[in-house]
Every structure is written in structure tokens, then in C-alpha cells.
Coordinates of C-alpha atoms in Angstrom, one line a residue:
M1 CA -20.4 31.0 -0.9
P2 CA -18.8 32.1 -3.6
N3 CA -17.7 29.7 -6.7
P4 CA -14.3 29.2 -6.8
R5 CA -14.6 27.9 -10.8
H6 CA -16.2 31.7 -11.2
H7 CA -13.7 33.2 -9.9
R8 CA -10.8 31.6 -11.8
T9 CA -12.7 32.2 -14.7
L10 CA -13.3 35.9 -14.0
R11 CA -9.7 36.0 -13.4
V12 CA -8.7 34.8 -16.8
V13 CA -11.3 37.1 -18.9
L14 CA -9.7 40.3 -16.8
A15 CA -6.3 39.4 -17.5
V16 CA -7.2 38.7 -21.0
K17 CA -8.8 41.7 -21.5
A18 CA -5.4 44.3 -19.8
A19 CA -3.4 42.1 -22.1
V20 CA -5.3 43.9 -24.9
G21 CA -5.8 46.7 -23.1
V22 CA -1.6 46.9 -22.9
S23 CA -1.2 45.9 -26.5
L24 CA -3.4 48.7 -27.6
A25 CA -1.8 51.3 -25.4
C26 CA 1.7 50.0 -26.6
G27 CA 0.9 50.2 -30.0
A28 CA -0.4 53.8 -30.1
L29 CA 2.6 54.6 -28.0
G30 CA 4.7 52.8 -30.8
A31 CA 2.9 54.5 -33.4
L32 CA 3.1 58.3 -31.7
V33 CA 6.8 57.6 -31.3
L34 CA 7.1 56.4 -35.3
Q35 CA 5.3 59.6 -36.0
T36 CA 7.7 61.9 -34.4
R37 CA 10.1 60.4 -36.0
G38 CA 8.8 61.3 -39.5
L39 CA 7.5 57.2 -40.2
T40 CA 4.9 56.1 -40.9
V41 CA 3.7 51.9 -40.4
G42 CA 4.3 51.2 -43.2
D43 CA 7.9 52.9 -43.6
W44 CA 8.8 51.1 -40.7
A45 CA 7.7 47.7 -42.0
T46 CA 9.8 48.8 -44.9
E47 CA 13.2 49.6 -42.9
L48 CA 12.2 46.4 -40.7
K49 CA 12.2 44.1 -44.6
Q50 CA 15.7 46.2 -45.5
G51 CA 17.2 45.3 -42.2
S52 CA 20.6 46.6 -42.2
D53 CA 21.0 46.6 -46.0
P54 CA 21.6 50.0 -47.0
R55 CA 19.7 51.6 -50.0
F56 CA 23.2 53.2 -51.6
E57 CA 26.2 52.9 -52.3
W58 CA 28.1 55.1 -50.3
R59 CA 31.5 56.9 -50.9
S60 CA 33.5 58.5 -48.2
I61 CA 35.5 61.8 -49.2
D62 CA 38.7 63.0 -47.3
K63 CA 37.2 61.3 -44.2
R64 CA 34.5 63.9 -44.0
H65 CA 32.5 64.2 -46.7
W66 CA 29.6 61.7 -48.3
Q67 CA 28.7 61.4 -51.5
A68 CA 26.2 58.7 -52.7
I69 CA 27.5 56.6 -55.7
A70 CA 24.6 57.7 -58.8
P71 CA 24.7 54.5 -61.2
G72 CA 26.2 55.3 -64.8
G73 CA 28.5 57.8 -63.5
G74 CA 28.2 61.6 -65.0
E75 CA 28.7 63.5 -67.8
P76 CA 31.7 65.4 -68.8
P77 CA 31.3 69.0 -68.2
E78 CA 32.6 69.7 -71.9
V79 CA 29.8 68.0 -73.3
T80 CA 27.1 69.5 -71.2
D81 CA 28.3 73.0 -71.9
A82 CA 28.2 72.2 -75.7
R83 CA 24.4 70.9 -74.9
E84 CA 23.6 73.8 -72.9
G85 CA 25.2 76.3 -74.9
T86 CA 24.6 79.0 -71.6
G87 CA 28.5 79.1 -70.4
L88 CA 29.5 81.8 -72.7
G89 CA 33.0 83.3 -71.4
C90 CA 33.1 81.1 -68.0
P91 CA 35.2 77.9 -67.1
V92 CA 34.3 74.3 -68.0
G93 CA 30.6 73.8 -66.4
M94 CA 30.0 77.1 -65.5
A95 CA 26.7 79.1 -66.8
R96 CA 27.0 82.9 -66.8
A97 CA 24.6 85.2 -65.2
R98 CA 23.9 88.7 -66.5
G99 CA 21.6 91.9 -66.0
G100 CA 19.8 93.4 -63.5
Y101 CA 19.1 91.8 -60.1
R102 CA 16.2 94.0 -58.1
L103 CA 17.1 95.3 -55.0
G104 CA 14.9 97.2 -52.3
V105 CA 14.1 100.6 -50.9
G106 CA 17.3 102.4 -50.7
R107 CA 19.3 100.0 -53.6
R108 CA 19.1 97.1 -50.1
D109 CA 18.4 93.3 -50.4
D110 CA 17.7 93.1 -46.8
T111 CA 15.1 95.0 -46.7
G112 CA 12.1 92.4 -47.0
D113 CA 10.7 94.2 -50.3
V114 CA 10.8 91.4 -52.8
E115 CA 10.2 89.5 -50.4
R116 CA 6.7 90.7 -49.1
A117 CA 5.5 91.3 -53.3
Q118 CA 5.9 88.1 -53.7
N119 CA 4.1 87.2 -50.4
A120 CA 1.4 89.5 -51.8
A121 CA 1.4 87.7 -55.5
C122 CA 0.5 84.3 -53.7
T123 CA -2.9 83.1 -55.0
D124 CA -2.2 79.5 -53.3
W125 CA -0.5 78.5 -49.9
I126 CA -0.1 75.1 -49.3
S127 CA 0.7 76.6 -46.1
R128 CA 1.2 79.6 -44.1
D129 CA 2.9 78.6 -40.9
F130 CA 6.7 78.2 -40.7
P131 CA 8.1 76.8 -43.0
A132 CA 5.2 78.5 -44.6
R133 CA 4.7 77.6 -48.9
C134 CA 2.9 79.1 -51.7
R135 CA 1.6 76.6 -54.6
T136 CA 0.9 79.5 -57.0
F137 CA 2.1 83.2 -57.6
D138 CA 0.4 85.3 -59.8
K139 CA 3.2 86.4 -62.3
D140 CA 1.7 89.9 -63.2
K141 CA 0.9 90.6 -59.8
L142 CA 4.7 90.2 -58.8
A143 CA 5.8 92.0 -61.6
S144 CA 3.5 94.8 -60.2
G145 CA 4.8 94.6 -57.2
I146 CA 8.7 94.9 -58.0
A147 CA 8.4 97.5 -60.7
K148 CA 10.0 100.4 -59.0
L149 CA 12.7 98.8 -56.9
P150 CA 15.9 98.9 -57.9
T151 CA 18.5 96.9 -59.7
Q152 CA 22.2 96.2 -59.7
A153 CA 24.0 95.4 -62.6
M154 CA 25.2 91.2 -62.0
D155 CA 27.8 89.5 -64.1
Y156 CA 29.8 86.3 -63.1
C157 CA 30.3 82.4 -63.3
I158 CA 27.9 80.5 -61.5
D159 CA 28.4 76.0 -61.6
R160 CA 25.4 74.6 -63.1
F161 CA 25.3 71.6 -61.1
E162 CA 25.5 71.3 -57.0
Y163 CA 29.8 70.1 -56.2
P164 CA 30.6 68.1 -57.6
N165 CA 29.0 69.9 -60.8
R166 CA 28.8 67.1 -62.9
L167 CA 25.6 66.1 -64.7
G168 CA 24.3 62.7 -63.2
E169 CA 26.5 62.7 -60.1
N170 CA 25.1 62.7 -56.7
P171 CA 25.9 66.2 -54.5
I172 CA 28.5 65.9 -52.2
I173 CA 26.8 66.7 -48.5
V174 CA 28.0 66.9 -44.9
V175 CA 30.2 70.1 -45.9
T176 CA 30.9 72.8 -43.8
F177 CA 31.2 76.6 -44.8
N178 CA 34.7 76.7 -44.8
E179 CA 35.2 73.5 -46.3
A180 CA 32.9 74.5 -49.0
E181 CA 35.5 77.5 -49.5
R182 CA 37.9 75.7 -49.7
M183 CA 37.2 73.3 -52.1
C184 CA 35.6 76.0 -54.3
K185 CA 39.5 77.5 -53.7
K186 CA 41.1 74.7 -55.3
E187 CA 39.1 74.7 -58.4
S188 CA 40.8 78.4 -58.7
K189 CA 36.8 79.5 -58.1
R190 CA 35.1 81.0 -55.2
L191 CA 32.3 80.4 -53.0
C192 CA 29.1 82.2 -54.2
T193 CA 28.0 85.1 -52.5
E194 CA 24.2 84.8 -51.3
R195 CA 23.5 87.8 -53.9
E196 CA 25.0 85.5 -57.0
W197 CA 23.4 82.8 -55.8
T198 CA 20.1 84.6 -55.2
F199 CA 20.0 85.9 -59.1
A200 CA 21.0 82.5 -60.8
C201 CA 18.4 81.1 -59.1
E202 CA 15.4 83.8 -59.5
G203 CA 17.0 85.9 -62.8
E204 CA 15.9 89.7 -63.4
E205 CA 12.2 88.9 -63.1
A206 CA 12.6 87.6 -59.3
R207 CA 11.0 84.5 -59.5
P208 CA 9.8 82.6 -56.6
Y209 CA 11.2 79.4 -58.2
P210 CA 14.1 78.8 -60.5
N211 CA 11.4 77.1 -62.9
G212 CA 8.9 80.0 -62.5
Y213 CA 5.9 80.6 -60.0
E214 CA 4.7 77.4 -59.8
R215 CA 5.9 75.1 -56.7
D216 CA 5.8 71.9 -58.3
P217 CA 7.9 68.8 -56.8
E218 CA 7.8 66.9 -60.5
A219 CA 10.3 69.9 -61.7
C220 CA 12.5 69.9 -58.6
V221 CA 13.3 67.5 -55.9
V222 CA 11.1 69.3 -53.2
D223 CA 8.2 68.3 -50.0
R224 CA 9.2 64.6 -50.0
S225 CA 8.8 63.1 -46.1
W226 CA 10.2 64.6 -43.4
K227 CA 12.4 63.2 -41.2
L228 CA 14.0 63.8 -37.7
F229 CA 17.5 63.0 -37.7
A230 CA 19.8 61.3 -35.3
E231 CA 21.2 64.0 -32.8
G232 CA 25.5 62.9 -32.8
A233 CA 25.1 60.8 -35.9
L234 CA 27.9 62.7 -37.5
V235 CA 30.5 62.2 -34.8
P236 CA 32.6 60.9 -36.2
R237 CA 31.9 61.9 -40.0
D238 CA 33.1 59.1 -41.1
G239 CA 32.1 56.1 -38.9
P240 CA 29.3 53.6 -39.5
R241 CA 26.8 55.2 -38.0
A242 CA 26.9 58.5 -39.8
R243 CA 27.1 56.2 -43.2
A244 CA 23.8 54.3 -41.8
E245 CA 21.6 57.7 -40.9
M246 CA 22.8 59.5 -44.4
D247 CA 21.2 56.3 -45.6
R248 CA 18.0 56.4 -43.8
L249 CA 17.7 60.1 -44.6
W250 CA 19.0 60.3 -48.2
Q251 CA 16.1 61.3 -50.6
A252 CA 17.9 63.4 -53.0
E253 CA 18.8 62.6 -56.7
P254 CA 21.5 63.1 -59.3
S255 CA 22.2 66.8 -60.1
G256 CA 20.2 67.4 -63.5
T257 CA 17.7 64.9 -63.1
R258 CA 15.1 67.0 -63.6
P259 CA 15.5 69.4 -66.5
K260 CA 13.0 71.4 -65.3
C261 CA 14.3 72.2 -62.1
R262 CA 16.3 75.2 -64.6
S263 CA 16.9 79.1 -63.5
P264 CA 16.7 81.6 -66.1
F265 CA 20.7 81.3 -66.7
G266 CA 20.7 77.7 -67.1
V267 CA 21.6 76.7 -63.5
Y268 CA 19.9 73.3 -62.1
D269 CA 18.9 72.2 -59.1
M270 CA 19.0 75.9 -57.4
T271 CA 15.9 74.7 -55.1
G272 CA 15.8 71.1 -53.0
N273 CA 17.7 68.8 -53.7
V274 CA 20.3 69.9 -50.5
D275 CA 20.8 72.6 -49.1
E276 CA 23.7 75.3 -50.8
W277 CA 26.5 77.6 -48.7
T278 CA 27.0 80.7 -49.7
R279 CA 29.2 83.8 -48.1
S280 CA 27.1 86.5 -46.5
T281 CA 27.0 89.8 -48.0
R282 CA 25.8 91.4 -44.4
S283 CA 27.8 93.6 -42.2
T284 CA 26.7 91.7 -39.0
G285 CA 25.9 88.0 -38.1
Y286 CA 27.5 84.9 -39.2
V287 CA 29.5 84.9 -43.0
S288 CA 27.9 81.5 -43.4
V289 CA 24.6 81.6 -45.4
L290 CA 22.3 78.7 -46.2
K291 CA 20.1 78.7 -49.8
G292 CA 17.9 76.7 -51.5
G293 CA 16.5 74.6 -49.5
Y294 CA 16.7 70.4 -49.5
W295 CA 14.6 68.1 -50.3
G296 CA 11.9 68.1 -47.3
P297 CA 8.5 69.8 -47.2
V298 CA 10.5 73.5 -46.5
R299 CA 10.1 76.6 -48.8
A300 CA 12.6 76.5 -51.2
R301 CA 12.4 79.4 -52.8
C302 CA 15.2 81.9 -54.1
R303 CA 15.5 84.5 -51.9
P304 CA 14.8 83.0 -48.5
A305 CA 18.5 81.7 -46.5
T306 CA 19.3 80.8 -43.3
R307 CA 21.6 82.9 -41.0
A308 CA 22.4 81.6 -37.4
H309 CA 24.8 78.6 -39.1
N310 CA 28.8 79.5 -38.3
E311 CA 31.1 78.2 -40.3
D312 CA 31.9 74.7 -38.3
F313 CA 28.6 73.4 -38.6
V314 CA 27.8 70.4 -40.7
A315 CA 24.4 68.8 -41.0
Y316 CA 23.2 65.7 -43.4
Q317 CA 21.8 67.7 -46.2
Q318 CA 24.5 71.1 -46.7
G319 CA 26.3 71.0 -50.3
F320 CA 27.1 73.8 -51.8
R321 CA 28.4 75.3 -55.9
C322 CA 31.6 78.1 -57.3
C323 CA 31.1 81.0 -58.4
A324 CA 34.4 82.6 -60.6
D325 CA 34.5 86.0 -62.7
P326 CA 33.9 85.4 -66.4
V327 CA 36.9 84.8 -68.6
T328 CA 36.3 86.7 -71.9
S329 CA 38.7 90.1 -73.0
G330 CA 35.6 92.2 -71.0
A331 CA 36.3 90.4 -67.6
S332 CA 37.8 93.0 -66.3
Q333 CA 35.4 95.0 -66.7
A334 CA 32.4 92.7 -65.2
A335 CA 35.1 92.0 -62.7
A336 CA 35.3 96.0 -61.4
A337 CA 31.8 96.8 -61.5
I338 CA 30.7 93.3 -59.1
A339 CA 33.7 94.2 -56.6
A340 CA 32.1 97.6 -56.8
T341 CA 29.4 95.8 -54.9
P342 CA 28.5 93.9 -52.1
D343 CA 28.9 90.6 -54.8
A344 CA 32.2 90.2 -55.1
G345 CA 32.6 87.6 -52.4
A346 CA 33.6 90.2 -49.8
V347 CA 33.3 89.3 -46.3
A348 CA 32.5 92.6 -45.1
A349 CA 29.3 93.9 -46.9
T350 CA 26.2 96.0 -46.9
P351 CA 24.7 97.0 -42.9
D352 CA 22.0 95.0 -41.8
A353 CA 18.9 96.5 -41.2
G354 CA 17.6 93.9 -38.8
A355 CA 14.1 94.1 -41.1
V356 CA 12.0 91.4 -39.5
A357 CA 11.1 89.4 -43.2
V358 CA 11.5 86.0 -44.9
A359 CA 14.5 86.8 -46.2
A360 CA 15.9 86.8 -42.6
T361 CA 14.9 83.6 -41.8
P362 CA 15.5 80.1 -42.4
D363 CA 15.0 78.2 -45.7
A364 CA 16.9 74.8 -44.8
G365 CA 16.3 72.1 -42.6
A366 CA 19.2 71.3 -41.4
G367 CA 20.1 68.5 -39.0
A368 CA 21.9 69.8 -36.6
V369 CA 25.1 67.4 -34.2
A370 CA 26.6 70.7 -33.6
R371 CA 24.6 73.0 -31.7
T372 CA 25.3 76.8 -32.6
P373 CA 24.4 80.2 -30.9
G374 CA 21.1 81.4 -31.9
R375 CA 19.8 78.1 -32.7
D376 CA 16.8 78.7 -30.0
A377 CA 13.0 79.3 -30.9
G378 CA 12.2 82.8 -31.8
P379 CA 8.8 84.5 -31.3
F380 CA 6.5 84.0 -34.1
L381 CA 6.0 87.3 -35.6
S382 CA 2.8 88.3 -38.0
E383 CA 3.0 90.6 -41.4
P384 CA 0.3 92.7 -42.6
D385 CA -0.5 89.7 -45.0
G386 CA -1.4 87.4 -41.9
L387 CA 1.9 85.3 -43.0
L388 CA 3.6 84.1 -40.2
V389 CA 7.5 84.8 -40.2
V390 CA 10.3 84.3 -37.7
T391 CA 13.0 86.0 -36.6
E392 CA 16.4 85.0 -37.2
D393 CA 16.5 83.1 -33.9
E394 CA 14.1 80.7 -35.4
S395 CA 17.2 79.5 -37.2
D396 CA 16.3 76.1 -39.0
E397 CA 13.6 74.8 -40.4
D398 CA 14.5 71.0 -39.5
D399 CA 14.1 72.4 -35.9
A400 CA 10.8 74.3 -36.7
L401 CA 9.7 70.5 -37.7
A402 CA 11.3 68.9 -35.2
R403 CA 9.2 71.0 -32.6
T404 CA 6.3 71.0 -34.2
R405 CA 6.1 66.9 -33.9
A406 CA 7.4 67.2 -30.1
V407 CA 4.6 69.7 -29.4
G408 CA 2.0 67.8 -30.9
I409 CA 2.6 65.0 -28.5
S410 CA 3.8 67.5 -25.3
C411 CA 0.6 69.6 -25.8
G412 CA -2.1 67.8 -26.7
A413 CA -1.9 68.7 -30.1
R414 CA -4.0 65.8 -32.0
P415 CA -2.5 63.2 -33.8
S416 CA -4.4 61.1 -36.7
A417 CA -7.6 59.9 -35.4
P418 CA -6.9 56.1 -35.7
I419 CA -3.9 57.0 -33.1
D420 CA -6.1 58.5 -30.9
A421 CA -8.6 55.9 -31.0
S422 CA -6.4 53.6 -30.7
V423 CA -5.1 55.3 -27.0
A424 CA -8.5 55.8 -26.7
V425 CA -9.6 51.8 -26.6
G426 CA -6.7 50.8 -24.9
L427 CA -6.6 52.7 -22.0
V428 CA -10.6 52.0 -21.4
A429 CA -10.6 48.4 -21.5
L430 CA -7.6 48.9 -19.2
G431 CA -9.4 51.1 -17.1
A432 CA -12.3 48.7 -16.5
A433 CA -10.1 45.7 -16.5
L434 CA -8.8 46.3 -13.4
A435 CA -12.0 48.1 -12.2
R436 CA -13.6 44.4 -12.4
R437 CA -10.5 42.8 -11.0
R438 CA -10.9 45.2 -7.9
R439 CA -15.2 44.5 -7.6
G440 CA -13.6 40.3 -8.3
Q441 CA -11.3 40.9 -5.1
G442 CA -14.3 42.3 -3.1
T443 CA -16.7 39.6 -3.7
G444 CA -14.2 36.8 -3.1
T445 CA -13.5 39.2 0.5
G446 CA -17.2 39.2 1.7

């Protein structure tokens, strides 16, 4: 005859084991959820300690835009100009960009010739998968690869820093393309074309990075931890939820904080920090183009561009800078030379070859709030050197990172070993406890 005391003890043991199994499984699931949101357990613990206290003080501008207030404020542009000495003939706060911009075959910049030469010169890939990142480029090999490509004369002025263009102040973010154009026009400037922006970043050598040929997180604000954005957080843009989301995601720095993140023309923070709106120099597609990447683990090179967002698209890491014509006595000739090319900020520009190249793929991770056409994943294509690139339909690096995280869960891609082990132990313990309970119930009825 079964011993009642034995059965009670067994039931207690089974209940404890089941509880342990459920706890382990829930803990593993929680870790997976944190992982998909770009957080570690340590990050989560830190955020819990912080509670609802903001990390930064924020300024709302026109009930549309946000700016993290930097301690100490910014330096007057006149002081910066005197020290830098790179703005001859330009309005206050701007640098002069002059020289030969490297084009592709047929005097076009949409063929991907420069990008292919850069990829071939990469000697150390961080990742060859999208978004591809190269740690080191061979300077001599790149110079040889672009030596026979044509150039175009350029001469214009560009803001030294991201808007509001002041050393020591944080960039203004959550700005649409149309708003950026209006803000530049208000200062008697224009939004830079993508070609103007690219040349100011890479110089006559067609450098991959503004600081040269090596990707250096100490030089520019790049490769910081990726965090999943909250859909709809920017509706409305000036609401408390938007402010909290900006505070959680913000990892940029005040303009000019990194003196090494300086282009050949003395322009700062062109890659990393925040994305920058420019005007397209192509005749097809959206006129709005994002350049430079932002603080996350995206390509953050001078050439790539994001082309799949319309003029009213807005995200948490979007900023801009302005361009203008020189104001010297020779400004009319310089302006005429620029106006004769697809560089002067005109809406219409060179025809689009439709080539699948790095230039046609996105560079910026945009935390989408309003979805726009063309943001669905496009097919992955392989270039001759084995580097994976994507069509323009693959429109956003943040989206690609988010999809990678989602695929890691839904399609069985292995997360970290500790998480796998926790799941396995939890499920095995739970299964064993249930099996023993069934056996115990069977003994009790026999």
C-alpha cells in the first residue's frame, strides 16, 4: 500500500523542480528579449537603477526637434574660424572645399567604381555581411585603383559641424529633409548635395573615412552598441515618450569632441555621430538622401548613401549640415562651375544607372517612425570580391540589424551559449518534473 507521506514529499520535490525549470526558462526568455532590444543583462540592471531619471537634459525646438544640452555651451564660430583657418572666402562657421572630386566611368558617380576600388583595397574586414565594415584600407592600392578615373572640379563652402554648426554643442536631431532645407535657407545657405557632402568628407584621395584609411572608434563616434528603437515613439515628436526614447538611445557627442574625426578640408564628424540629410544628384528616386551613418555599428564611410526615405521621413538620429557658395571676388566663377554640374543643389541631376553598388546601399540606421515605400528587404547580391551588398530596396541598416536579431530568434540562429544552456536546462528540468509527476500519479492509482 502506497505511503501517503512519501507521496507528499515527492509532490513537493516535483513542484520545486518544476518551479526551478520554469524560472530558468523564463530567465532565458527574458535574456533573449533583452538581446533583441540591444541590451545586455548589465544594461537592463543599469536602466533599472536609473529608473525614470533622464541621462541628459533635452531642449525641444519648435515642438519638432530635439537637442541634448551640452555642459558649457558652444564656442562662438568666429573663434573657431580663427583657429582652424580653413574658411577663406566662406561665411562664418564654414570650411572651403576645393579640388577634384573622383567620378566613375563616364564621368558619373553612380556606377560604384570608386566603391569597388575601396572594397578591393580593404585588408581587414570587420564584417563582410551587410552592413559591411572595413577596419583598414591599403592606401597605395586604393590610389592605384582610382588613378584612371575622371575628376570634376569643385569649389564651395560647407558647415564645419553638424547643425547648429557650433563647436561643443550637440547636433539637433529628429529633422526631416524638408525641415533641413528650410533651416538652411533661413541662414541664407542651402542643404548640401550628396556630391558636395561626399567630397568634403573624402577629399581628392577618395578616402574611405574622413580621418583616413583606418576605422577608429576613438577617432570618430562609431560602432557603439545598437539598440532597437520603439516604433511610434516619435508620435507626437515633442511628447514625453519621444523625449524618453531620445534619452535612451542617444549615444552621440557634442560637435568637434573628436579632433581626429576631421576631413581633409577641416570638416568634423562627417561619419558617425548623427546621420545627415543631403539632396540627391540623381534624376530618379527620392530627392532626400542620408549620408555618413551615425553612432551605431553601421558602415559610416564617406561614399555610401541611404536613398529609400522620402522627404517627410523622420527618425531619432537624423541631422544635417548646410552648404553655400564662396563669397570671395571669384565667387561668380566658382558658382558657375558648380552650377554647370549636378552639384549645385539642383533637384534634377545626372541620370541613374541603376547599378547595384555600395553607393546604392544604405549607410544610416534610421529608427523608423513613419514607414515609407521601398523599406522592405531586398535580395542580397554578391560582388566579385565576395562582399555582400544589397539593392536599394534594402533601405536601412538599423532595419537590417533588427531583422538579423529577429531571424536569430525565429529561425533558430544560435544566441549566446549561456542563453542556450539556460533554455536547455530549464526545459529539461521542467520535462523531467512533469514526467515524474505522471509516474507518481500512476503509482498512487495502482
